[in-house]
PDB file of N, CA and C in Angstrom:
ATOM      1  N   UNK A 666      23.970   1.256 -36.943  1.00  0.00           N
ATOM      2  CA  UNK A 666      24.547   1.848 -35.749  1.00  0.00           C
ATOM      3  C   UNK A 666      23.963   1.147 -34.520  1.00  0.00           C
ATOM      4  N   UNK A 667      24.764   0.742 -33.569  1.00  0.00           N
ATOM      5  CA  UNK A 667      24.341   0.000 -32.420  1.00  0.00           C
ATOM      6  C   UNK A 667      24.530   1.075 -31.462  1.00  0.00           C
ATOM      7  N   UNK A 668      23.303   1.026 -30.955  1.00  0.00           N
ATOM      8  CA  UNK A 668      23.029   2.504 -29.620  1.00  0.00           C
ATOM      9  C   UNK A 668      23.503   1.111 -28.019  1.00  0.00           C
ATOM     10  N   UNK A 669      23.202   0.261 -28.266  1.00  0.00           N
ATOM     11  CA  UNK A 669      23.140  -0.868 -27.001  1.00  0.00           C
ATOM     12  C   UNK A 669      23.590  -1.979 -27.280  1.00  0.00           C
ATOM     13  N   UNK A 670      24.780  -2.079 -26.158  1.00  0.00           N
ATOM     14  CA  UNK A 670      24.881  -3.775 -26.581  1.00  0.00           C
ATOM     15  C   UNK A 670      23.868  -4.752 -26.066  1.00  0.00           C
ATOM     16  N   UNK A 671      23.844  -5.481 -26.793  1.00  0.00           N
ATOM     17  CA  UNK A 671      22.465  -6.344 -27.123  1.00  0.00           C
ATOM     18  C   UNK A 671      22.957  -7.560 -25.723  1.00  0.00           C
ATOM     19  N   UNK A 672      23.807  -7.407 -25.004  1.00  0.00           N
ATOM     20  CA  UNK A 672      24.168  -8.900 -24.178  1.00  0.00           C
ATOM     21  C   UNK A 672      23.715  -8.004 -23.016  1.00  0.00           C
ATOM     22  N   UNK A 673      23.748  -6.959 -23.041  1.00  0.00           N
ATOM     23  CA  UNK A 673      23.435  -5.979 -21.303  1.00  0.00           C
ATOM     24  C   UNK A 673      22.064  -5.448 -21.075  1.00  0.00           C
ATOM     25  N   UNK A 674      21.187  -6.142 -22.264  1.00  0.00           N
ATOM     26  CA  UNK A 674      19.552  -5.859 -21.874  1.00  0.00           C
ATOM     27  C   UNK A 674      19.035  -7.508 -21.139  1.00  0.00           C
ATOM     28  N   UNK A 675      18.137  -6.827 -20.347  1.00  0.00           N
ATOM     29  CA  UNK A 675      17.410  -7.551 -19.338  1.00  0.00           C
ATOM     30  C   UNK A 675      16.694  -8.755 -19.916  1.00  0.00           C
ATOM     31  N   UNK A 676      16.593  -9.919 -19.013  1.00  0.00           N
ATOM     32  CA  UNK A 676      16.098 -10.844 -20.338  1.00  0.00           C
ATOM     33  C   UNK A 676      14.778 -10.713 -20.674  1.00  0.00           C
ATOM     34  N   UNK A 677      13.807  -9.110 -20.173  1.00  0.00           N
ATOM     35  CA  UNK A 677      12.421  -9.386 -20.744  1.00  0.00           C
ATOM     36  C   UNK A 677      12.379  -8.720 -21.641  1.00  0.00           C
ATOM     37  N   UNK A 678      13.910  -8.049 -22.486  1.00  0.00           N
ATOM     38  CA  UNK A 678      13.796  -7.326 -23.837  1.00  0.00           C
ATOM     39  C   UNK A 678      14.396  -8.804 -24.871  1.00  0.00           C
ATOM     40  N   UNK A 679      14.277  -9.729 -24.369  1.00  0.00           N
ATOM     41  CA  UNK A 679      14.607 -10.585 -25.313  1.00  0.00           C
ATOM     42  C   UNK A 679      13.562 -11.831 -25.346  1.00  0.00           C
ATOM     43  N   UNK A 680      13.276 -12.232 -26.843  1.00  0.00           N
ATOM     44  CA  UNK A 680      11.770 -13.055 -26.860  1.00  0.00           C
ATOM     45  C   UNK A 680      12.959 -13.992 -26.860  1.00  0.00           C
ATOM     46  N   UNK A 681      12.151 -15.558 -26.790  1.00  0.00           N
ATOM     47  CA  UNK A 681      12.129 -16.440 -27.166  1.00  0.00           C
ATOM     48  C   UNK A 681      11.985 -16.962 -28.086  1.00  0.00           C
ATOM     49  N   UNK A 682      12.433 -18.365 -28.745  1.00  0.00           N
ATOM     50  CA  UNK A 682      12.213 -18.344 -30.167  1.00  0.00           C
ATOM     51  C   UNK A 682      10.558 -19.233 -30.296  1.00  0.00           C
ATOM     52  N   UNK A 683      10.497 -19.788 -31.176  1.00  0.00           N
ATOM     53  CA  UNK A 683       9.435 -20.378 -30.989  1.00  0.00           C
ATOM     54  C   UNK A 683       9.541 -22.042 -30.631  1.00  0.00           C
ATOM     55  N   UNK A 684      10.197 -22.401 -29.836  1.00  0.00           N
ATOM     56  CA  UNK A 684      10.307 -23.457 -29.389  1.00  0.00           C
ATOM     57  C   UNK A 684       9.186 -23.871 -28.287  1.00  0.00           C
ATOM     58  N   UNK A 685       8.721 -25.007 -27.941  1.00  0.00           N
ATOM     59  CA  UNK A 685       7.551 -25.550 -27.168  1.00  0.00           C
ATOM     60  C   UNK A 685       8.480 -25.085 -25.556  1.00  0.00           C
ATOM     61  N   UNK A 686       9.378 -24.965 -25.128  1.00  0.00           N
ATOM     62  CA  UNK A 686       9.821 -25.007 -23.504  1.00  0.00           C
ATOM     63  C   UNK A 686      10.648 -24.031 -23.445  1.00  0.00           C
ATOM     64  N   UNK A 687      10.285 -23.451 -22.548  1.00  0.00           N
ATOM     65  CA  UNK A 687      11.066 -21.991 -22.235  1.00  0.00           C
ATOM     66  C   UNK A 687      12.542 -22.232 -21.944  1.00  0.00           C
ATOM     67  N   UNK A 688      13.099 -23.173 -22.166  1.00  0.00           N
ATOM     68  CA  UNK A 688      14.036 -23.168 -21.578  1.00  0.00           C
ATOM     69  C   UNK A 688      14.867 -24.415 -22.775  1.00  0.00           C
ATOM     70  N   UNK A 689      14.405 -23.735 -23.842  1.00  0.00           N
ATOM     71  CA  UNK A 689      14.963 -24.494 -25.131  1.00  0.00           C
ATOM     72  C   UNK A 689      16.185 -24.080 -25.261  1.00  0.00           C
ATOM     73  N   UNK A 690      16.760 -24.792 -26.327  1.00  0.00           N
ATOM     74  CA  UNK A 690      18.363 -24.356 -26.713  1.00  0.00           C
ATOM     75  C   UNK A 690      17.932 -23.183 -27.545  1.00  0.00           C
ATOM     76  N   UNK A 691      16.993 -22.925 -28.144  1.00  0.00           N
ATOM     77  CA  UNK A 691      16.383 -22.112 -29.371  1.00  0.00           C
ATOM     78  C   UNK A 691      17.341 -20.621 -29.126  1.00  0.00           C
ATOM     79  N   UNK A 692      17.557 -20.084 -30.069  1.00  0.00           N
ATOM     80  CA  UNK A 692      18.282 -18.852 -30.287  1.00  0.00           C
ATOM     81  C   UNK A 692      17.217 -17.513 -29.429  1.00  0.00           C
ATOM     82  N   UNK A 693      17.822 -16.838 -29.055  1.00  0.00           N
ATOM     83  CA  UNK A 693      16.653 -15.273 -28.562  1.00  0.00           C
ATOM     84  C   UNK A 693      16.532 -14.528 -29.391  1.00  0.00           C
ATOM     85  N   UNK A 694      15.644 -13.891 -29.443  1.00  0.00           N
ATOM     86  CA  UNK A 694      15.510 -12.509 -30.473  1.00  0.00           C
ATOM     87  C   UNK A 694      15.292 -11.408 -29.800  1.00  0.00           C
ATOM     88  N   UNK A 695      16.455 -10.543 -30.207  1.00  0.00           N
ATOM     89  CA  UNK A 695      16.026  -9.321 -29.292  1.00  0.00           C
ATOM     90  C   UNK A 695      14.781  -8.135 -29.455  1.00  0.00           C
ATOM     91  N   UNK A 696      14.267  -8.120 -28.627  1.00  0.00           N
ATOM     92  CA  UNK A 696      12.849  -6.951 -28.867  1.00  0.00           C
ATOM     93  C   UNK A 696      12.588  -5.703 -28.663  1.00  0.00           C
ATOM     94  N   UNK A 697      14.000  -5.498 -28.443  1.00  0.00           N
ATOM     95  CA  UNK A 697      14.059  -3.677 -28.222  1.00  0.00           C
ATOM     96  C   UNK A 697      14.998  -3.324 -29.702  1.00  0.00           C
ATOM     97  N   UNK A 698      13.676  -2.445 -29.950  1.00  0.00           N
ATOM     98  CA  UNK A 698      14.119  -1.760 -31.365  1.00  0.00           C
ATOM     99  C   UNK A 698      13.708  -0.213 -30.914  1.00  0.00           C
ATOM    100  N   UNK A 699      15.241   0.772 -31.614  1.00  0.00           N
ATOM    101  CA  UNK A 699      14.685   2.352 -31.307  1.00  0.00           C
ATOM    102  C   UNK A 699      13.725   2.301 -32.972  1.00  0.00           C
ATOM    103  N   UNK A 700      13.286   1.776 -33.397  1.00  0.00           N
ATOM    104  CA  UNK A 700      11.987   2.154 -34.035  1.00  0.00           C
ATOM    105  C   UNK A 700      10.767   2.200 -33.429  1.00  0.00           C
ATOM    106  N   UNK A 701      10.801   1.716 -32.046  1.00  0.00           N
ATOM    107  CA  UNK A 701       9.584   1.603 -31.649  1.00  0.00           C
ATOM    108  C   UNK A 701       9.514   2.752 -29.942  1.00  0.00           C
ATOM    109  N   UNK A 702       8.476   3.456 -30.581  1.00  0.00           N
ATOM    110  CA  UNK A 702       8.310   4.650 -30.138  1.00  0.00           C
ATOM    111  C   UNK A 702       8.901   4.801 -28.619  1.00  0.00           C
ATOM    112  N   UNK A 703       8.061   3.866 -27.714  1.00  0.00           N
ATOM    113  CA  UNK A 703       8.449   3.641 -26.042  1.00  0.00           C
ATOM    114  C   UNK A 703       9.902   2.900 -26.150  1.00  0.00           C
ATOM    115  N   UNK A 704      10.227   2.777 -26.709  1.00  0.00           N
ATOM    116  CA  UNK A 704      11.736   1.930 -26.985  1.00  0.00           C
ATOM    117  C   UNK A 704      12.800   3.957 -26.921  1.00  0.00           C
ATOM    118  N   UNK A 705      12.230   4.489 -27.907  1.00  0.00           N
ATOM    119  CA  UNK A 705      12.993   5.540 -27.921  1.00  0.00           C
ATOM    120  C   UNK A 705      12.668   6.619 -26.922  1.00  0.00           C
ATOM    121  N   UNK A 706      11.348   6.571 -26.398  1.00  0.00           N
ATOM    122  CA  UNK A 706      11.035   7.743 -25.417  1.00  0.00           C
ATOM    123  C   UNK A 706      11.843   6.955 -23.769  1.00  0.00           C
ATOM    124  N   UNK A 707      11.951   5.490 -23.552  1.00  0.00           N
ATOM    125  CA  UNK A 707      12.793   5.075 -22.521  1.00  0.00           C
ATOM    126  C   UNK A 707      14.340   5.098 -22.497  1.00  0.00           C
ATOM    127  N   UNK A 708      14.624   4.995 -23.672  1.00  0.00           N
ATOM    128  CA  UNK A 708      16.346   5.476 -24.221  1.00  0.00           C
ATOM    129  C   UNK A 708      16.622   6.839 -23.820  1.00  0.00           C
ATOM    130  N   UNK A 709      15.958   7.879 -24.503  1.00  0.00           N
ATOM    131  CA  UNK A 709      15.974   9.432 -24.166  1.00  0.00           C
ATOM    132  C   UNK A 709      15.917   9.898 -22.667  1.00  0.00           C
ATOM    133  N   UNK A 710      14.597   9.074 -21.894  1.00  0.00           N
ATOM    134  CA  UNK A 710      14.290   9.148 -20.523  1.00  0.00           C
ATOM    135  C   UNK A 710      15.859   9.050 -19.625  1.00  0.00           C
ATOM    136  N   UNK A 711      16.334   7.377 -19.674  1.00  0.00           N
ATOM    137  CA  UNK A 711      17.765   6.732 -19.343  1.00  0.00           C
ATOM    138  C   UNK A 711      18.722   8.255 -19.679  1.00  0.00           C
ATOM    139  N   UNK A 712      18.722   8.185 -21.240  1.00  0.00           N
ATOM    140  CA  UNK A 712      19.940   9.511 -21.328  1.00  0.00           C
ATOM    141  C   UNK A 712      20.348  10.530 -20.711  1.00  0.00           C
ATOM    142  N   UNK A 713      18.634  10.882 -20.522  1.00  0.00           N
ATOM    143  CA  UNK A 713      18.409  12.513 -20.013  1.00  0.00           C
ATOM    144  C   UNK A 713      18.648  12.228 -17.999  1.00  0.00           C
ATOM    145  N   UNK A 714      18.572  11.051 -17.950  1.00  0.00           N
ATOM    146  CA  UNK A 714      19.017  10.967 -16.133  1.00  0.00           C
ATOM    147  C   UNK A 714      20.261  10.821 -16.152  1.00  0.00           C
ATOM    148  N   UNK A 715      21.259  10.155 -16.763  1.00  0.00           N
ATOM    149  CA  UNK A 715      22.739  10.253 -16.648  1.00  0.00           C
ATOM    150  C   UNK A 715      23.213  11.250 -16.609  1.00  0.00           C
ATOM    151  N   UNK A 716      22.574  12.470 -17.578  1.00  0.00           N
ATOM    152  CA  UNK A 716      23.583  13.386 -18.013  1.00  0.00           C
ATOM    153  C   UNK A 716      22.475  14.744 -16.675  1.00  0.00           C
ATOM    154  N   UNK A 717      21.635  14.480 -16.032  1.00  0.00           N
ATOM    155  CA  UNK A 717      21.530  15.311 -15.064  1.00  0.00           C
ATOM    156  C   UNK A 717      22.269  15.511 -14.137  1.00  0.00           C
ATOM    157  N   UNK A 718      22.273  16.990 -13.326  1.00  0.00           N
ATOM    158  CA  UNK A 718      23.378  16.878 -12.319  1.00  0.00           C
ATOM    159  C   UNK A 718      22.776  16.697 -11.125  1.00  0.00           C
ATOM    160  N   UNK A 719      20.836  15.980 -10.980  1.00  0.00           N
ATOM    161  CA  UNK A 719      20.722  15.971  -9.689  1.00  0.00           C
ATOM    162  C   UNK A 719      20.945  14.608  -9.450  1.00  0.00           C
ATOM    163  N   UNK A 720      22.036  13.870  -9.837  1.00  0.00           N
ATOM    164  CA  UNK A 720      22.036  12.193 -10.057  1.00  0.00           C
ATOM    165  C   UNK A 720      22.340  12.420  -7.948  1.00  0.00           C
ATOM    166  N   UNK A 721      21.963  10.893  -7.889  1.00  0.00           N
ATOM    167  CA  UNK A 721      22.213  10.740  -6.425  1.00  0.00           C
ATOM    168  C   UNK A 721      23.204  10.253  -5.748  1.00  0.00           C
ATOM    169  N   UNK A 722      23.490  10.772  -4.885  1.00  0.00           N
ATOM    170  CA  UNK A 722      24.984  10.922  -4.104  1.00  0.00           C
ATOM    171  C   UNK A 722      24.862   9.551  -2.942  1.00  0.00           C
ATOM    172  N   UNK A 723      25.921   8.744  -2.615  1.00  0.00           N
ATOM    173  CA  UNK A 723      25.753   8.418  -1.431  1.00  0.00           C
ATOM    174  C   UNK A 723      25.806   9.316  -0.200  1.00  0.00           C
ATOM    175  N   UNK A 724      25.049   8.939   0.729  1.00  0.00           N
ATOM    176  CA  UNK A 724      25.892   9.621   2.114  1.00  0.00           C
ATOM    177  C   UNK A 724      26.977   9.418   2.200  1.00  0.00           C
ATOM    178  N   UNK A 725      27.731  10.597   2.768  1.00  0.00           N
ATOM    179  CA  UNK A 725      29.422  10.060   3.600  1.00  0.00           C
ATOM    180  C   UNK A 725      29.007   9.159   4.537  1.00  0.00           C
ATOM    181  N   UNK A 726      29.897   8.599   4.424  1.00  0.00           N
ATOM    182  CA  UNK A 726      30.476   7.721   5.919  1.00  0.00           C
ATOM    183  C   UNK A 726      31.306   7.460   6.349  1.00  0.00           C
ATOM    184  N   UNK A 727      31.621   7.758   7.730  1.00  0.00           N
ATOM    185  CA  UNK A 727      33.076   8.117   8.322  1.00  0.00           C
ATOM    186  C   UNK A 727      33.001   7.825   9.436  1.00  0.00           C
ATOM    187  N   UNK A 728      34.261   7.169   9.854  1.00  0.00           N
ATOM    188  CA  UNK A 728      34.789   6.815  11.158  1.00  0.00           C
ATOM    189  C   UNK A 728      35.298   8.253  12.122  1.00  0.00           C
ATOM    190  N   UNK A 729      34.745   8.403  13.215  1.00  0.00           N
ATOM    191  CA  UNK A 729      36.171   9.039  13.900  1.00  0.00           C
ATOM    192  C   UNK A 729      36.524   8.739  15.608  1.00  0.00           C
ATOM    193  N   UNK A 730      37.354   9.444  15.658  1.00  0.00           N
ATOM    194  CA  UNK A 730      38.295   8.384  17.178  1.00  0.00           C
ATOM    195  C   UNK A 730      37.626   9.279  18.151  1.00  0.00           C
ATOM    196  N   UNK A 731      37.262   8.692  19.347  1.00  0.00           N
ATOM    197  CA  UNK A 731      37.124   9.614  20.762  1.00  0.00           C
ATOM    198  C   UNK A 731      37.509   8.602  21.339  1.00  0.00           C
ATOM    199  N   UNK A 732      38.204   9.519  22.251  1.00  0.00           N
ATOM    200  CA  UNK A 732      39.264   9.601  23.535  1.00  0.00           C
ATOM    201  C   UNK A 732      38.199   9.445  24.500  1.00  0.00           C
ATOM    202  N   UNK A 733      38.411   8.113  25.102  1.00  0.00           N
ATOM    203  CA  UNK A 733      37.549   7.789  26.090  1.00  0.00           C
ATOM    204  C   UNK A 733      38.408   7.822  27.430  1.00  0.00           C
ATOM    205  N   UNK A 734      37.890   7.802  28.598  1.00  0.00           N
ATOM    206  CA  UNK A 734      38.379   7.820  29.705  1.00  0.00           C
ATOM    207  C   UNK A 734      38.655   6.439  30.085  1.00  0.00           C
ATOM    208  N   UNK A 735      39.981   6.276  30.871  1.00  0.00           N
ATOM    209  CA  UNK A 735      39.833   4.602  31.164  1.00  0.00           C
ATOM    210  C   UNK A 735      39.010   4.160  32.320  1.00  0.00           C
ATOM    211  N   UNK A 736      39.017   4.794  33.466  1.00  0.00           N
ATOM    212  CA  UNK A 736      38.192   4.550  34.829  1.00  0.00           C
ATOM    213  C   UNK A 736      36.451   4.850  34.863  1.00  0.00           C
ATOM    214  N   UNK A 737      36.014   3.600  35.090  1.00  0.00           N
ATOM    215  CA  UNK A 737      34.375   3.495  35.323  1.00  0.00           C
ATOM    216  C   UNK A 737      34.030   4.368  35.830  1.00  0.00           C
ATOM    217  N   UNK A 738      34.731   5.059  37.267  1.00  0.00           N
ATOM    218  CA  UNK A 738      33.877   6.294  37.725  1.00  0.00           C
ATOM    219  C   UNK A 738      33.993   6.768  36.759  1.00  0.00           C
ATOM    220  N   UNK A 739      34.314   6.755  36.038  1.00  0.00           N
ATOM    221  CA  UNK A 739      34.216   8.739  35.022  1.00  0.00           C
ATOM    222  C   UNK A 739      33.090   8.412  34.176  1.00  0.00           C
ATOM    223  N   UNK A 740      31.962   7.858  34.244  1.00  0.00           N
ATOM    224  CA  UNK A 740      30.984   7.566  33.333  1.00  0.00           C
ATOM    225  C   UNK A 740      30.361   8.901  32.911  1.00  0.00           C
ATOM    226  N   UNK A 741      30.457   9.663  33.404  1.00  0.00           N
ATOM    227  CA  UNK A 741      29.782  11.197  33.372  1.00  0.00           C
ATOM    228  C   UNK A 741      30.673  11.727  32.324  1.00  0.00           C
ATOM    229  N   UNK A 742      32.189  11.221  32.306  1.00  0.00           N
ATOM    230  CA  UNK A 742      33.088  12.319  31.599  1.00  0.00           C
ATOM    231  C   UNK A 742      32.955  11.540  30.129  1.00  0.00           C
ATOM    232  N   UNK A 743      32.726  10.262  30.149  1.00  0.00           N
ATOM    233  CA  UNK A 743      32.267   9.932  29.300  1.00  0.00           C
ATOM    234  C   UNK A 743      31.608   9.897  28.119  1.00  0.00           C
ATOM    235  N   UNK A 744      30.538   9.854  28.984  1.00  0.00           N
ATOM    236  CA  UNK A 744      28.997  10.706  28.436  1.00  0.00           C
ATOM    237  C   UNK A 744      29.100  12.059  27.588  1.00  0.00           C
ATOM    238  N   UNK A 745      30.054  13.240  28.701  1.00  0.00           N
ATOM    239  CA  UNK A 745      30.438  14.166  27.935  1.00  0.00           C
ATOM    240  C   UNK A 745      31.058  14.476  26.731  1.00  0.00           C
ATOM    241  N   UNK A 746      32.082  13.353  26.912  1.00  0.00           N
ATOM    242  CA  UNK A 746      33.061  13.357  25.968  1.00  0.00           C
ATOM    243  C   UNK A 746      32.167  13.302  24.284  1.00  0.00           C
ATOM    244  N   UNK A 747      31.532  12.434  24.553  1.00  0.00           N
ATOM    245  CA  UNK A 747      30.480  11.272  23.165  1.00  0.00           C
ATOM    246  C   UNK A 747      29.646  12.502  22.535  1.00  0.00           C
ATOM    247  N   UNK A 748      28.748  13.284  23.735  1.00  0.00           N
ATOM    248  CA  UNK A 748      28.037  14.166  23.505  1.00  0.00           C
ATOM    249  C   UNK A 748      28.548  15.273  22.394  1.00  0.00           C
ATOM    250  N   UNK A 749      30.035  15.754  23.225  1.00  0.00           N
ATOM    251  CA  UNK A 749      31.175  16.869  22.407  1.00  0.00           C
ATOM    252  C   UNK A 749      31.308  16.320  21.062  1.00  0.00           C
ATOM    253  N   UNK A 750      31.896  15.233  21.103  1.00  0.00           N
ATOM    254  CA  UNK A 750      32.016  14.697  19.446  1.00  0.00           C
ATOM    255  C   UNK A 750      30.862  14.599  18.713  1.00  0.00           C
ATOM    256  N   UNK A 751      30.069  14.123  19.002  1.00  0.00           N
ATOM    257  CA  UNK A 751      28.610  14.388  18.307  1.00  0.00           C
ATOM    258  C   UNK A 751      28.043  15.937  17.883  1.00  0.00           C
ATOM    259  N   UNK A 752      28.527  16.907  18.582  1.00  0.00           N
ATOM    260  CA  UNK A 752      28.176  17.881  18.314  1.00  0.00           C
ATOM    261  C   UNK A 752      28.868  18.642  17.682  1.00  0.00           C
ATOM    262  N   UNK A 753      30.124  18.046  17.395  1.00  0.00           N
ATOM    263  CA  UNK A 753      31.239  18.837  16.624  1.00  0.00           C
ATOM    264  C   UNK A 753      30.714  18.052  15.208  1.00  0.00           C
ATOM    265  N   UNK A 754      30.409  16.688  14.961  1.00  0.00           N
ATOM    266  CA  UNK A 754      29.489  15.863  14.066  1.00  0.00           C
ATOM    267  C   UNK A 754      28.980  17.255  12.782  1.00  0.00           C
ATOM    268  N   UNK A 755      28.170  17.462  14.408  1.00  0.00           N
ATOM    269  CA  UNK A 755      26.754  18.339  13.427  1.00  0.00           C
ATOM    270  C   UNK A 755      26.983  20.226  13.356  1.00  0.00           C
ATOM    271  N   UNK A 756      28.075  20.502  13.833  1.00  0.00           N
ATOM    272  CA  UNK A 756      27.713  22.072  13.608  1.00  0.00           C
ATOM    273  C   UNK A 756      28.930  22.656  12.641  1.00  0.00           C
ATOM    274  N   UNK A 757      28.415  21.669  11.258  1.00  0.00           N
ATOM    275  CA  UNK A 757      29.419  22.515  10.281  1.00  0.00           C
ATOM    276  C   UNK A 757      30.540  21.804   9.640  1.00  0.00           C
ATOM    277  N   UNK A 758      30.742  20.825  10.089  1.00  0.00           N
ATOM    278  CA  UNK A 758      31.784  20.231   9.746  1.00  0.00           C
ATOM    279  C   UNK A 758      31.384  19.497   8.155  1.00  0.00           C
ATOM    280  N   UNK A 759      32.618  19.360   7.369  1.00  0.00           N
ATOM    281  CA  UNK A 759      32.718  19.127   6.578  1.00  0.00           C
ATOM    282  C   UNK A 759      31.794  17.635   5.934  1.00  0.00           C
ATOM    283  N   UNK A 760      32.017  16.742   6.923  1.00  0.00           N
ATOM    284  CA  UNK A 760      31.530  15.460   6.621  1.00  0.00           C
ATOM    285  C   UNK A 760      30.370  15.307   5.886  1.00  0.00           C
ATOM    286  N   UNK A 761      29.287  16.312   5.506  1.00  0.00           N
ATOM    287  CA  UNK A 761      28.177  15.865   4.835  1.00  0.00           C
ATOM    288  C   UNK A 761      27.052  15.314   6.061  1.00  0.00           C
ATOM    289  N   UNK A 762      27.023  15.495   7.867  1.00  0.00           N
ATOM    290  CA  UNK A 762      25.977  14.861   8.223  1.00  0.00           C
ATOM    291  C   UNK A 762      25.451  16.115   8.157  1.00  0.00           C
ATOM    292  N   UNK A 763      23.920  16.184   8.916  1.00  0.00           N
ATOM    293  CA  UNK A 763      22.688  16.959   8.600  1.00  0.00           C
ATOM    294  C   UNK A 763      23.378  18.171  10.511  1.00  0.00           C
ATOM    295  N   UNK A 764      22.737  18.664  10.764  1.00  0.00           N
ATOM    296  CA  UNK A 764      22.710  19.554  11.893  1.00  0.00           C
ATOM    297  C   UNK A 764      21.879  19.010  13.145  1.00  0.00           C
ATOM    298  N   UNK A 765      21.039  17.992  12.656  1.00  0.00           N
ATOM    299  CA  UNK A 765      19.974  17.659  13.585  1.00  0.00           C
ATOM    300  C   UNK A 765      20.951  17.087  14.745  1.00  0.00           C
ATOM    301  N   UNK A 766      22.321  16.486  14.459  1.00  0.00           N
ATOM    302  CA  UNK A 766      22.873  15.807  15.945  1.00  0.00           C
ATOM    303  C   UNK A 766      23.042  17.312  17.424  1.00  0.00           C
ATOM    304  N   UNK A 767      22.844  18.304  16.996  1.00  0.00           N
ATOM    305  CA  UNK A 767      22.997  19.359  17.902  1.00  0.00           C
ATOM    306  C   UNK A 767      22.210  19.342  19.264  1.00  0.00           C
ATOM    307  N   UNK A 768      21.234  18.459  19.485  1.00  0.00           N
ATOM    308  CA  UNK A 768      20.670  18.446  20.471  1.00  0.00           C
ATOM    309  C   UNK A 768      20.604  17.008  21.163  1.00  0.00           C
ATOM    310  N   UNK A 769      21.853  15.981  21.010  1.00  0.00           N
ATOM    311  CA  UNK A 769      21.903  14.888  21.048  1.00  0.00           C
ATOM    312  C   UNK A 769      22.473  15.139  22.440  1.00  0.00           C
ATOM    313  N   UNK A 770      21.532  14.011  23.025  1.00  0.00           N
ATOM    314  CA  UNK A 770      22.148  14.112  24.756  1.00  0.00           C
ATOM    315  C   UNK A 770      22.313  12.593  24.946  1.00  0.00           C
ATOM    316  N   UNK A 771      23.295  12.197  25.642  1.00  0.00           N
ATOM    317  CA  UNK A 771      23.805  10.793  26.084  1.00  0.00           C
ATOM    318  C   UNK A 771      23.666  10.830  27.524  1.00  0.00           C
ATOM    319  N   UNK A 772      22.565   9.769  28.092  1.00  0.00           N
ATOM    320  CA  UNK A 772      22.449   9.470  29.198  1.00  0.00           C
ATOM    321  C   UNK A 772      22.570   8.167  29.893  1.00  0.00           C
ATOM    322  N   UNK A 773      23.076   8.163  31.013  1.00  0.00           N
ATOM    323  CA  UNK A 773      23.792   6.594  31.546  1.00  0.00           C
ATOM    324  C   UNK A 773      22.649   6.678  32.603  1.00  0.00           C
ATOM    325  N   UNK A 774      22.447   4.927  31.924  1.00  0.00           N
ATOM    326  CA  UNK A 774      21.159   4.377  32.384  1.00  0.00           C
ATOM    327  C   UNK A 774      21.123   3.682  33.444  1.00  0.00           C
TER     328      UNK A 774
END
């Protein structure tokens, strides 16, 4: 019974043959056997993380549009505008960010 295909282990589970140069034509031998104890307690380890459900998530990441003002004076409405969307960001919305943007202030320098 083959638990692993033998072409998708790393090449430090595979020896060398006994040829003088590492970099012989010589055949490999593979060195991961589940007879050998840490061979099967790292198999089980691997198993038992796939089939957990705290596997790790990316963050979302998401675009969204604000309506900017076209005229330079309005740098203030601006500002506001960026601030509003940022805070709609963080209080609840679906997207997956954290709450911390709630106190995000945009100031023109």
């Amino acid at each position: 019974m083959q638990i692993i295909d033998i072409a998708s282990l790393p090449h430090f589970c595979k020896r060398e043959g006994s040829g003088s140069s590492r970099h012989s034509e010589s055949a490999t031998e593979n060195c991961f056997s589940m007879d050998h104890p840490f061979h099967q307690k790292l198999y089980d380890y691997m198993k038992q993380q796939g089939m957990s459900n705290k596997s790790a998530v990316p963050a979302k990441q998401g675009s969204f549009h604000v309506d900017v003002p076209v005229s330079a004076a309005e740098g203030v409405e601006i500002a506001k505008t960026i601030e509003s969307e940022f805070q709609k960001l963080g209080n609840g919305s679906r997207s997956g960010l954290p709450g911390s943007l709630n106190d995000l202030k945009i100031y023109d320098d």
